[in-house]
GROMACS .gro file of C-alpha atoms in nm:
model
  476
    1MET     CA    1  13.029  14.478  11.969
    2LEU     CA    2  12.829  14.139  11.910
    3GLU     CA    3  12.876  14.067  12.306
    4ILE     CA    4  12.599  14.361  12.410
    5ILE     CA    5  12.362  14.215  12.173
    6PRO     CA    6  12.205  13.961  12.436
    7ALA     CA    7  12.200  14.253  12.698
    8ILE     CA    8  12.034  14.504  12.442
    9LEU     CA    9  11.766  14.195  12.403
   10VAL     CA   10  11.712  14.136  12.759
   11PHE     CA   11  11.693  14.522  12.824
   12VAL     CA   12  11.420  14.552  12.508
   13ALA     CA   13  11.227  14.281  12.639
   14THR     CA   14  11.215  14.412  12.981
   15PHE     CA   15  11.143  14.709  12.887
   16LEU     CA   16  10.841  14.578  12.697
   17VAL     CA   17  10.708  14.357  12.981
   18LEU     CA   18  10.689  14.640  13.237
   19LEU     CA   19  10.547  14.878  12.959
   20ALA     CA   20  10.303  14.589  12.923
   21ARG     CA   21  10.222  14.554  13.260
   22ASN     CA   22  10.162  14.944  13.302
   23SER     CA   23   9.960  14.923  13.057
   24LEU     CA   24   9.664  14.712  13.164
   25GLN     CA   25   9.302  14.832  13.122
   26LYS     CA   26   9.030  14.734  13.342
   27ASN     CA   27   8.799  14.787  13.133
   28LYS     CA   28   8.957  14.543  12.865
   29VAL     CA   29   8.915  14.163  12.878
   30GLY     CA   30   9.074  13.889  12.636
   31VAL     CA   31   8.844  13.596  12.538
   32ILE     CA   32   9.009  13.296  12.335
   33VAL     CA   33   8.911  12.920  12.268
   34LEU     CA   34   9.041  12.715  12.004
   35GLY     CA   35   8.734  12.605  11.869
   36ASP     CA   36   8.503  12.705  11.572
   37ILE     CA   37   8.404  13.074  11.640
   38GLY     CA   38   8.043  12.968  11.492
   39ARG     CA   39   7.979  12.677  11.710
   40SER     CA   40   8.092  12.823  12.073
   41PRO     CA   41   7.804  12.957  12.189
   42ARG     CA   42   7.869  13.025  12.574
   43MET     CA   43   8.179  13.210  12.484
   44ARG     CA   44   7.983  13.431  12.224
   45GLU     CA   45   7.722  13.475  12.511
   46HIS     CA   46   8.042  13.571  12.758
   47CYS     CA   47   8.158  13.835  12.522
   48LEU     CA   48   7.840  13.991  12.452
   49SER     CA   49   7.749  13.993  12.869
   50LEU     CA   50   8.097  14.186  12.909
   51THR     CA   51   7.999  14.431  12.641
   52LYS     CA   52   7.684  14.518  12.799
   53GLU     CA   53   7.883  14.598  13.076
   54ASN     CA   54   8.055  14.802  12.936
   55PHE     CA   55   8.397  14.614  12.864
   56GLN     CA   56   8.623  14.613  12.542
   57VAL     CA   57   8.653  14.265  12.437
   58GLN     CA   58   8.955  14.091  12.228
   59TYR     CA   59   8.808  13.790  12.082
   60ILE     CA   60   9.027  13.503  11.942
   61ALA     CA   61   8.862  13.187  11.800
   62VAL     CA   62   8.930  12.952  11.513
   63ARG     CA   63   8.760  13.043  11.155
   64GLY     CA   64   8.499  12.808  11.079
   65SER     CA   65   8.129  12.835  11.073
   66GLU     CA   66   7.940  13.162  11.038
   67ILE     CA   67   8.013  13.429  11.261
   68HIS     CA   68   7.667  13.511  11.472
   69GLY     CA   69   7.547  13.838  11.403
   70ASP     CA   70   7.535  13.995  11.752
   71LEU     CA   71   7.900  13.979  11.763
   72LEU     CA   72   7.967  14.136  11.396
   73SER     CA   73   7.763  14.423  11.462
   74ASN     CA   74   7.930  14.474  11.827
   75GLU     CA   75   8.149  14.708  11.785
   76LYS     CA   76   8.305  14.671  12.177
   77VAL     CA   77   8.428  14.330  12.059
   78ASN     CA   78   8.732  14.281  11.791
   79ILE     CA   79   8.739  13.924  11.629
   80SER     CA   80   9.081  13.786  11.563
   81LEU     CA   81   9.051  13.477  11.363
   82ILE     CA   82   9.287  13.133  11.366
   83THR     CA   83   9.304  12.924  11.035
   84PRO     CA   84   9.202  12.568  11.139
   85PHE     CA   85   9.521  12.344  11.142
   86PRO     CA   86   9.453  12.106  10.761
   87SER     CA   87   9.374  11.740  10.837
   88VAL     CA   88   9.556  11.583  10.540
   89LEU     CA   89   9.906  11.452  10.756
   90PRO     CA   90   9.886  11.092  10.923
   91ARG     CA   91   9.720  11.089  11.252
   92PHE     CA   92  10.054  11.069  11.473
   93LEU     CA   93  10.242  11.320  11.243
   94THR     CA   94   9.934  11.528  11.327
   95ILE     CA   95   9.952  11.456  11.720
   96MET     CA   96  10.323  11.519  11.683
   97VAL     CA   97  10.279  11.850  11.449
   98LYS     CA   98   9.988  12.001  11.549
   99PRO     CA   99  10.052  12.132  11.922
  100ILE     CA  100  10.378  12.307  11.790
  101ILE     CA  101  10.245  12.514  11.543
  102GLN     CA  102   9.942  12.645  11.712
  103THR     CA  103  10.145  12.711  11.983
  104VAL     CA  104  10.377  12.943  11.785
  105THR     CA  105  10.015  13.082  11.603
  106LEU     CA  106   9.853  13.117  11.929
  107LEU     CA  107  10.170  13.289  12.117
  108ALA     CA  108  10.179  13.555  11.837
  109LYS     CA  109   9.815  13.644  11.843
  110CYS     CA  110   9.732  13.655  12.222
  111LEU     CA  111  10.094  13.867  12.249
  112TYR     CA  112  10.002  14.147  11.984
  113LYS     CA  113   9.608  14.100  12.092
  114TYR     CA  114   9.619  14.086  12.439
  115TRP     CA  115   9.846  14.380  12.494
  116GLY     CA  116   9.638  14.569  12.767
  117CYS     CA  117   9.392  14.310  12.860
  118SER     CA  118   9.366  14.333  13.246
  119SER     CA  119   9.212  13.973  13.248
  120VAL     CA  120   9.193  13.662  12.981
  121LEU     CA  121   8.935  13.420  12.953
  122MET     CA  122   8.976  13.089  12.803
  123GLN     CA  123   8.736  12.803  12.723
  124ASN     CA  124   8.846  12.458  12.856
  125PRO     CA  125   8.860  12.183  12.627
  126PRO     CA  126   9.027  12.227  12.391
  127THR     CA  127   9.314  12.261  12.633
  128ILE     CA  128   9.656  12.161  12.484
  129PRO     CA  129   9.842  12.396  12.398
  130VAL     CA  130   9.582  12.698  12.439
  131ILE     CA  131   9.570  12.664  12.855
  132GLY     CA  132  10.006  12.708  12.853
  133VAL     CA  133  10.007  13.000  12.609
  134VAL     CA  134   9.758  13.182  12.842
  135TRP     CA  135   9.929  13.116  13.136
  136PHE     CA  136  10.237  13.249  12.970
  137VAL     CA  137  10.123  13.558  12.846
  138CYS     CA  138   9.898  13.652  13.176
  139LYS     CA  139  10.222  13.581  13.362
  140LEU     CA  140  10.436  13.801  13.097
  141TYR     CA  141  10.171  14.129  13.104
  142GLY     CA  142  10.051  14.079  13.464
  143ALA     CA  143   9.674  13.996  13.339
  144ARG     CA  144   9.427  13.753  13.563
  145MET     CA  145   9.377  13.379  13.393
  146ILE     CA  146   9.018  13.278  13.376
  147ILE     CA  147   8.909  12.956  13.260
  148ASP     CA  148   8.573  12.858  13.195
  149TRP     CA  149   8.552  12.485  13.264
  150HIS     CA  150   8.315  12.274  12.988
  151ASN     CA  151   8.446  11.911  13.028
  152TYR     CA  152   8.777  11.791  13.089
  153GLY     CA  153   9.005  11.804  12.807
  154TYR     CA  154   9.176  11.486  12.848
  155THR     CA  155   8.855  11.300  12.902
  156ILE     CA  156   8.765  11.376  12.499
  157LEU     CA  157   9.119  11.248  12.437
  158ALA     CA  158   9.057  10.935  12.625
  159LEU     CA  159   8.755  10.874  12.356
  160GLY     CA  160   9.002  10.835  12.074
  161LEU     CA  161   9.242  10.659  12.283
  162HIS     CA  162   9.201  10.499  12.637
  163ASP     CA  163   9.202  10.605  13.011
  164LYS     CA  164   9.531  10.448  13.057
  165HIS     CA  165   9.717  10.569  12.743
  166ILE     CA  166  10.028  10.764  12.836
  167LEU     CA  167   9.913  11.085  12.584
  168VAL     CA  168   9.608  11.111  12.799
  169LYS     CA  169   9.793  11.103  13.125
  170ILE     CA  170   9.990  11.358  12.986
  171ALA     CA  171   9.713  11.562  12.915
  172GLN     CA  172   9.554  11.489  13.226
  173LYS     CA  173   9.861  11.625  13.431
  174ILE     CA  174   9.953  11.939  13.227
  175GLU     CA  175   9.557  11.988  13.233
  176GLN     CA  176   9.555  12.028  13.633
  177ILE     CA  177   9.891  12.197  13.625
  178PHE     CA  178   9.780  12.482  13.460
  179GLY     CA  179   9.433  12.477  13.568
  180ARG     CA  180   9.553  12.527  13.933
  181LEU     CA  181   9.724  12.843  13.835
  182ALA     CA  182   9.437  13.035  13.670
  183HIS     CA  183   9.292  13.335  13.908
  184ASP     CA  184   8.963  13.225  13.877
  185ASN     CA  185   8.720  12.970  13.729
  186PHE     CA  186   8.395  12.955  13.615
  187CYS     CA  187   8.277  12.572  13.538
  188VAL     CA  188   7.896  12.456  13.355
  189THR     CA  189   7.784  12.247  13.691
  190ASN     CA  190   7.746  12.196  14.029
  191ALA     CA  191   7.897  11.809  13.997
  192MET     CA  192   8.226  11.961  13.806
  193SER     CA  193   8.265  12.232  14.072
  194ARG     CA  194   8.275  11.970  14.321
  195ASP     CA  195   8.535  11.769  14.089
  196LEU     CA  196   8.747  12.005  14.083
  197ASN     CA  197   8.776  12.127  14.418
  198ASP     CA  198   8.781  11.763  14.538
  199ASN     CA  199   9.049  11.586  14.306
  200TRP     CA  200   9.229  11.913  14.199
  201GLY     CA  201   9.184  12.175  14.475
  202ILE     CA  202   9.032  12.391  14.245
  203LYS     CA  203   8.785  12.597  14.353
  204ALA     CA  204   8.523  12.719  14.026
  205TYR     CA  205   8.190  12.928  14.026
  206SER     CA  206   7.906  12.725  13.844
  207LEU     CA  207   7.784  12.912  13.570
  208TYR     CA  208   7.503  12.725  13.403
  209ASP     CA  209   7.425  12.789  13.029
  210ARG     CA  210   7.088  12.973  13.055
  211PRO     CA  211   6.872  13.130  12.754
  212THR     CA  212   6.999  13.455  12.632
  213HIS     CA  213   6.675  13.501  12.498
  214THR     CA  214   6.348  13.330  12.452
  215ILE     CA  215   6.266  13.233  12.099
  216THR     CA  216   5.861  13.229  12.009
  217SER     CA  217   5.679  13.077  11.686
  218ASN     CA  218   5.379  13.108  11.467
  219THR     CA  219   5.215  12.991  11.207
  220LYS     CA  220   5.323  13.233  10.978
  221ILE     CA  221   5.680  13.166  11.102
  222LYS     CA  222   5.616  12.799  11.068
  223HIS     CA  223   5.480  12.846  10.747
  224THR     CA  224   5.733  13.031  10.570
  225LEU     CA  225   6.024  12.806  10.729
  226PHE     CA  226   5.866  12.512  10.619
  227LEU     CA  227   5.834  12.597  10.284
  228GLU     CA  228   6.148  12.730  10.274
  229LEU     CA  229   6.267  12.351  10.406
  230SER     CA  230   6.035  12.138  10.162
  231LYS     CA  231   6.272  12.280   9.895
  232THR     CA  232   6.501  11.974   9.950
  233CYS     CA  233   6.345  11.782  10.214
  234ASP     CA  234   6.032  11.581  10.107
  235ALA     CA  235   5.904  11.550  10.484
  236PHE     CA  236   5.810  11.915  10.526
  237ARG     CA  237   5.645  11.915  10.145
  238GLY     CA  238   5.292  11.926  10.154
  239GLU     CA  239   4.979  11.774   9.891
  240ARG     CA  240   4.997  12.144   9.709
  241ASP     CA  241   5.317  12.410   9.647
  242THR     CA  242   5.132  12.632   9.908
  243GLU     CA  243   5.110  12.363  10.171
  244THR     CA  244   5.340  12.217  10.400
  245ALA     CA  245   5.327  11.883  10.603
  246PHE     CA  246   5.225  12.112  10.891
  247THR     CA  247   5.044  12.395  10.802
  248ILE     CA  248   4.794  12.477  10.517
  249SER     CA  249   4.882  12.898  10.505
  250GLU     CA  250   5.033  13.158  10.724
  251LYS     CA  251   4.759  13.171  10.927
  252GLU     CA  252   4.646  12.815  10.937
  253GLU     CA  253   4.778  12.469  11.087
  254LYS     CA  254   4.696  12.148  10.974
  255THR     CA  255   4.419  11.979  11.236
  256LYS     CA  256   4.588  11.638  11.180
  257ARG     CA  257   4.956  11.692  11.122
  258PRO     CA  258   5.308  11.500  11.232
  259ILE     CA  259   5.456  11.569  11.514
  260LEU     CA  260   5.762  11.760  11.480
  261ILE     CA  261   6.067  11.608  11.699
  262VAL     CA  262   6.399  11.808  11.625
  263SER     CA  263   6.751  11.673  11.755
  264SER     CA  264   7.077  11.832  11.740
  265THR     CA  265   7.422  11.658  11.678
  266SER     CA  266   7.816  11.668  11.591
  267TRP     CA  267   7.764  11.319  11.490
  268THR     CA  268   8.025  11.170  11.700
  269PRO     CA  269   8.075  10.863  11.879
  270ASP     CA  270   7.963  11.044  12.213
  271GLU     CA  271   7.609  11.038  12.101
  272ASP     CA  272   7.454  10.695  12.017
  273PHE     CA  273   7.188  10.767  11.743
  274SER     CA  274   7.071  10.415  11.732
  275VAL     CA  275   6.901  10.475  12.078
  276LEU     CA  276   6.715  10.710  11.883
  277LEU     CA  277   6.633  10.502  11.607
  278GLY     CA  278   6.564  10.205  11.796
  279SER     CA  279   6.278  10.426  11.966
  280LEU     CA  280   6.135  10.567  11.684
  281GLN     CA  281   6.131  10.182  11.513
  282GLU     CA  282   5.906  10.057  11.809
  283TYR     CA  283   5.681  10.355  11.777
  284ASP     CA  284   5.628  10.288  11.382
  285SER     CA  285   5.569   9.930  11.456
  286SER     CA  286   5.327  10.029  11.740
  287TRP     CA  287   5.149  10.306  11.556
  288SER     CA  288   4.755  10.341  11.589
  289ASP     CA  289   4.506  10.619  11.506
  290ASN     CA  290   4.556  10.734  11.870
  291TYR     CA  291   4.897  10.868  11.777
  292PRO     CA  292   5.049  11.133  11.499
  293ASP     CA  293   5.264  11.042  11.254
  294VAL     CA  294   5.650  11.210  11.294
  295VAL     CA  295   5.873  11.378  11.149
  296CYS     CA  296   6.210  11.357  11.324
  297ALA     CA  297   6.470  11.643  11.194
  298ILE     CA  298   6.808  11.555  11.238
  299THR     CA  299   7.067  11.879  11.253
  300GLY     CA  300   7.439  11.900  11.250
  301LYS     CA  301   7.736  11.775  11.032
  302GLY     CA  302   8.010  11.521  11.150
  303PRO     CA  303   8.226  11.174  11.099
  304LEU     CA  304   7.902  10.926  11.149
  305ARG     CA  305   7.591  11.084  10.932
  306SER     CA  306   7.642  10.881  10.655
  307TYR     CA  307   7.643  10.589  10.851
  308TYR     CA  308   7.349  10.655  11.042
  309GLU     CA  309   7.151  10.810  10.709
  310GLU     CA  310   7.237  10.479  10.577
  311GLU     CA  311   7.065  10.317  10.872
  312VAL     CA  312   6.748  10.508  10.861
  313ARG     CA  313   6.700  10.371  10.519
  314LYS     CA  314   6.770  10.008  10.622
  315LEU     CA  315   6.437  10.074  10.875
  316ALA     CA  316   6.201  10.187  10.598
  317LEU     CA  317   5.927  10.328  10.865
  318LYS     CA  318   5.570  10.404  10.738
  319HIS     CA  319   5.478  10.657  11.015
  320VAL     CA  320   5.777  10.802  11.116
  321LYS     CA  321   6.018  11.022  10.885
  322VAL     CA  322   6.394  11.092  10.996
  323VAL     CA  323   6.583  11.338  10.804
  324THR     CA  324   6.880  11.500  10.857
  325LEU     CA  325   6.968  11.874  10.806
  326TRP     CA  326   7.223  12.125  10.791
  327LEU     CA  327   7.027  12.462  10.854
  328LYS     CA  328   7.159  12.862  10.831
  329PRO     CA  329   7.231  13.009  11.152
  330GLU     CA  330   6.880  13.201  11.131
  331GLN     CA  331   6.721  12.881  11.048
  332TYR     CA  332   6.793  12.662  11.354
  333PRO     CA  333   6.607  12.873  11.638
  334LEU     CA  334   6.306  12.875  11.465
  335LEU     CA  335   6.314  12.481  11.338
  336LEU     CA  336   6.343  12.463  11.751
  337ALA     CA  337   6.065  12.698  11.811
  338SER     CA  338   5.852  12.573  11.487
  339ALA     CA  339   5.881  12.208  11.704
  340ASP     CA  340   5.705  11.987  11.945
  341LEU     CA  341   5.971  11.802  12.155
  342GLY     CA  342   6.346  11.794  12.135
  343VAL     CA  343   6.580  11.467  12.174
  344SER     CA  344   6.942  11.494  12.314
  345LEU     CA  345   7.145  11.207  12.309
  346HIS     CA  346   7.462  11.336  12.460
  347TYR     CA  347   7.624  11.115  12.710
  348SER     CA  348   7.928  11.393  12.898
  349SER     CA  349   8.252  11.190  12.832
  350SER     CA  350   8.342  11.326  13.189
  351GLY     CA  351   7.992  11.291  13.355
  352LEU     CA  352   8.031  11.695  13.464
  353ASP     CA  353   7.917  11.838  13.175
  354LEU     CA  354   7.574  11.936  13.018
  355PRO     CA  355   7.468  11.971  12.647
  356MET     CA  356   7.390  12.349  12.513
  357LYS     CA  357   7.125  12.177  12.262
  358VAL     CA  358   6.920  12.143  12.554
  359VAL     CA  359   6.938  12.517  12.667
  360ASP     CA  360   6.887  12.614  12.355
  361MET     CA  361   6.592  12.406  12.306
  362TYR     CA  362   6.466  12.529  12.627
  363GLY     CA  363   6.505  12.906  12.534
  364ALA     CA  364   6.306  12.796  12.239
  365GLY     CA  365   6.001  12.686  12.454
  366ILE     CA  366   6.012  12.297  12.395
  367PRO     CA  367   6.067  12.010  12.660
  368VAL     CA  368   6.316  11.786  12.612
  369CYS     CA  369   6.373  11.408  12.644
  370ALA     CA  370   6.711  11.341  12.730
  371ARG     CA  371   6.928  11.036  12.806
  372ASN     CA  372   7.062  11.037  13.139
  373PHE     CA  373   7.386  11.079  13.300
  374LYS     CA  374   7.484  11.179  13.634
  375CYS     CA  375   7.452  11.536  13.676
  376LEU     CA  376   7.149  11.577  13.397
  377HIS     CA  377   6.929  11.667  13.697
  378GLU     CA  378   7.075  11.957  13.721
  379LEU     CA  379   6.954  12.077  13.409
  380VAL     CA  380   6.634  11.856  13.341
  381ARG     CA  381   6.382  11.775  13.601
  382HIS     CA  382   6.176  11.450  13.512
  383GLY     CA  383   5.854  11.521  13.458
  384LYS     CA  384   5.880  11.872  13.505
  385ASN     CA  385   6.073  12.025  13.206
  386GLY     CA  386   6.102  11.677  13.064
  387CYS     CA  387   6.202  11.354  13.066
  388VAL     CA  388   6.502  11.136  13.143
  389PHE     CA  389   6.556  10.771  12.961
  390GLU     CA  390   6.848  10.510  13.000
  391ASP     CA  391   6.751  10.320  12.681
  392SER     CA  392   6.550  10.318  12.343
  393ASN     CA  393   6.293  10.134  12.511
  394GLN     CA  394   6.245  10.412  12.749
  395LEU     CA  395   6.227  10.668  12.522
  396TYR     CA  396   5.947  10.503  12.296
  397ARG     CA  397   5.759  10.467  12.615
  398GLN     CA  398   5.782  10.841  12.691
  399LEU     CA  399   5.726  10.917  12.335
  400ILE     CA  400   5.372  10.717  12.345
  401THR     CA  401   5.248  10.880  12.682
  402LEU     CA  402   5.357  11.255  12.543
  403PHE     CA  403   5.209  11.193  12.212
  404LYS     CA  404   4.849  11.033  12.264
  405ASP     CA  405   4.586  11.242  12.107
  406PHE     CA  406   4.817  11.476  11.981
  407PRO     CA  407   4.774  11.763  11.911
  408ASN     CA  408   4.446  11.817  12.094
  409GLY     CA  409   4.486  11.590  12.453
  410SER     CA  410   4.822  11.585  12.470
  411LYS     CA  411   4.807  11.660  12.841
  412ASN     CA  412   5.153  11.520  12.944
  413LEU     CA  413   5.326  11.721  12.644
  414SER     CA  414   5.165  12.061  12.766
  415ILE     CA  415   5.274  12.025  13.150
  416LEU     CA  416   5.617  11.982  13.059
  417ARG     CA  417   5.611  12.314  12.856
  418GLU     CA  418   5.489  12.529  13.159
  419GLY     CA  419   5.807  12.318  13.319
  420VAL     CA  420   6.028  12.458  13.065
  421LYS     CA  421   5.825  12.822  13.086
  422HIS     CA  422   5.981  12.843  13.485
  423PHE     CA  423   6.342  12.722  13.316
  424GLN     CA  424   6.324  13.054  13.080
  425SER     CA  425   6.284  13.313  13.403
  426LEU     CA  426   6.626  13.335  13.453
  427PRO     CA  427   6.781  13.443  13.141
  428TRP     CA  428   7.168  13.429  13.081
  429HIS     CA  429   7.286  13.795  13.140
  430TYR     CA  430   7.087  13.798  13.478
  431HIS     CA  431   7.253  13.488  13.597
  432TRP     CA  432   7.636  13.609  13.461
  433LYS     CA  433   7.595  13.920  13.620
  434SER     CA  434   7.579  13.761  13.993
  435VAL     CA  435   7.861  13.512  13.892
  436ALA     CA  436   8.066  13.619  13.648
  437LEU     CA  437   8.050  14.027  13.706
  438PRO     CA  438   8.206  14.027  14.046
  439VAL     CA  439   8.499  13.799  13.897
  440PHE     CA  440   8.608  14.083  13.590
  441ASN     CA  441   8.522  14.321  13.825
  442PRO     CA  442   8.589  14.268  14.200
  443HIS     CA  443   8.517  14.638  14.302
  444LEU     CA  444   8.158  14.664  14.187
  445GLU     CA  445   7.959  14.816  14.448
  446LEU     CA  446   7.633  14.682  14.500
  447GLU     CA  447   7.468  14.972  14.303
  448ASP     CA  448   7.657  14.914  13.961
  449TYR     CA  449   7.414  14.599  13.955
  450GLY     CA  450   7.145  14.808  13.871
  451ASP     CA  451   6.748  14.744  13.991
  452GLU     CA  452   6.783  14.387  13.826
  453ILE     CA  453   6.901  14.211  14.135
  454GLY     CA  454   6.821  14.281  14.467
  455PRO     CA  455   6.804  14.110  14.815
  456SER     CA  456   6.519  13.885  14.694
  457ASP     CA  457   6.742  13.712  14.491
  458ILE     CA  458   6.969  13.601  14.770
  459GLY     CA  459   6.867  13.251  14.735
  460MET     CA  460   6.894  13.271  14.336
  461MET     CA  461   7.166  12.923  14.263
  462ASN     CA  462   7.521  12.934  14.241
  463ILE     CA  463   7.564  13.329  14.333
  464ASN     CA  464   7.870  13.471  14.361
  465PRO     CA  465   7.995  13.465  14.761
  466ASN     CA  466   8.152  13.830  14.696
  467PHE     CA  467   7.798  13.920  14.570
  468LEU     CA  468   7.606  13.740  14.785
  469ARG     CA  469   7.772  13.930  15.078
  470LYS     CA  470   7.676  14.284  14.945
  471LEU     CA  471   7.310  14.106  14.914
  472ARG     CA  472   7.315  14.042  15.265
  473SER     CA  473   7.421  14.327  15.377
  474GLN     CA  474   7.224  14.540  15.217
  475SER     CA  475   6.902  14.282  15.333
  476GLU     CA  476   6.981  14.360  15.677
   0.00000   0.00000   0.00000
């Protein structure tokens, strides 16, 4: 009797696999990121765009920050959360144990949730073990595996080890092998698309991060927000309880007010905030009446936050106040829209990805000064919608140029704001429909795209070749 048990198990497994393959639904898509669900904005926007095109979405992510309201209220998105791995073990044990536990957890979750999904979209990085699990489940169920390349996972691992470390080499090989097995790929820049193709033979569509919608502010919004922030942060506090450092009331801003710089960070080694602090120190020491005082608000949590807070205290600045904040999800976009300038210190581990924080700032209508790396020009156009700097002295000179005679005579700042408006003219979903939608549904006819996109858009950047052929045939 016991001899037939393996045969029965094989029969049952085969039956379930065949059943799964015959249960695929064209309008059902799995989405997964092995990262904090509240801090994965691009995957959130993938989910929302899919639902706008009548897809049902099974979204798996790690429990963490507060989930965005648009996801929670969307009936077409089913969210399944994974408990984050506890950081109580020594580092060497974590490296060995964590992938095993995550593999088992992810496999069970994916096998259950992705039943019937015609495609599964995963974010990379994080890479291990999710890339292998997704490939296995897609192979088992007959679903299409789609990777959205945000960066290379092995380059991030190398930041904590080194390029030649054996674990980095193994991670690189795993990423390369499974990356080649994906049916389709997206990536965040043209530079990454070329790199994937040239080095790994992977063809990926460039799908830029774009503003999902423009965020606007007015005096009433600013006054309400700054009053709320002034309860815990002196830099926003006014001389009276009813005032703030920037506003007199809900209807009136101060004529002589500080300029508000905002930056966001995870306080990790790939963002060197000594560059920003050095430029602010130079600004403070050279300050004159032609220039405004500065409030620099830095948002986010991370391991190096306390270190830089101590560095700020040592500077003893007179005309510059640097504050660190952790905001509610609804406060962050309002702070961006209420600011005068954004600063990005992001430096890509691969040199091939772009900082999402800059896209958020552009969505809020503020220009950005950004630290340079090799593909930054795909997002920040120096002198058009922002400024690019190499070091603290160059950033200081840009601040001096932009802030002179603020707020009434800051012509250079106004020019950059106009450039940001041009960037806002191509929103996320419009771009997503032309690049990603044909991947999820390659059988769409041109009329299925609606009136948003027409033959005049043939020159639009990074348009999906399948869609491009449809546009060209219509225009001929």
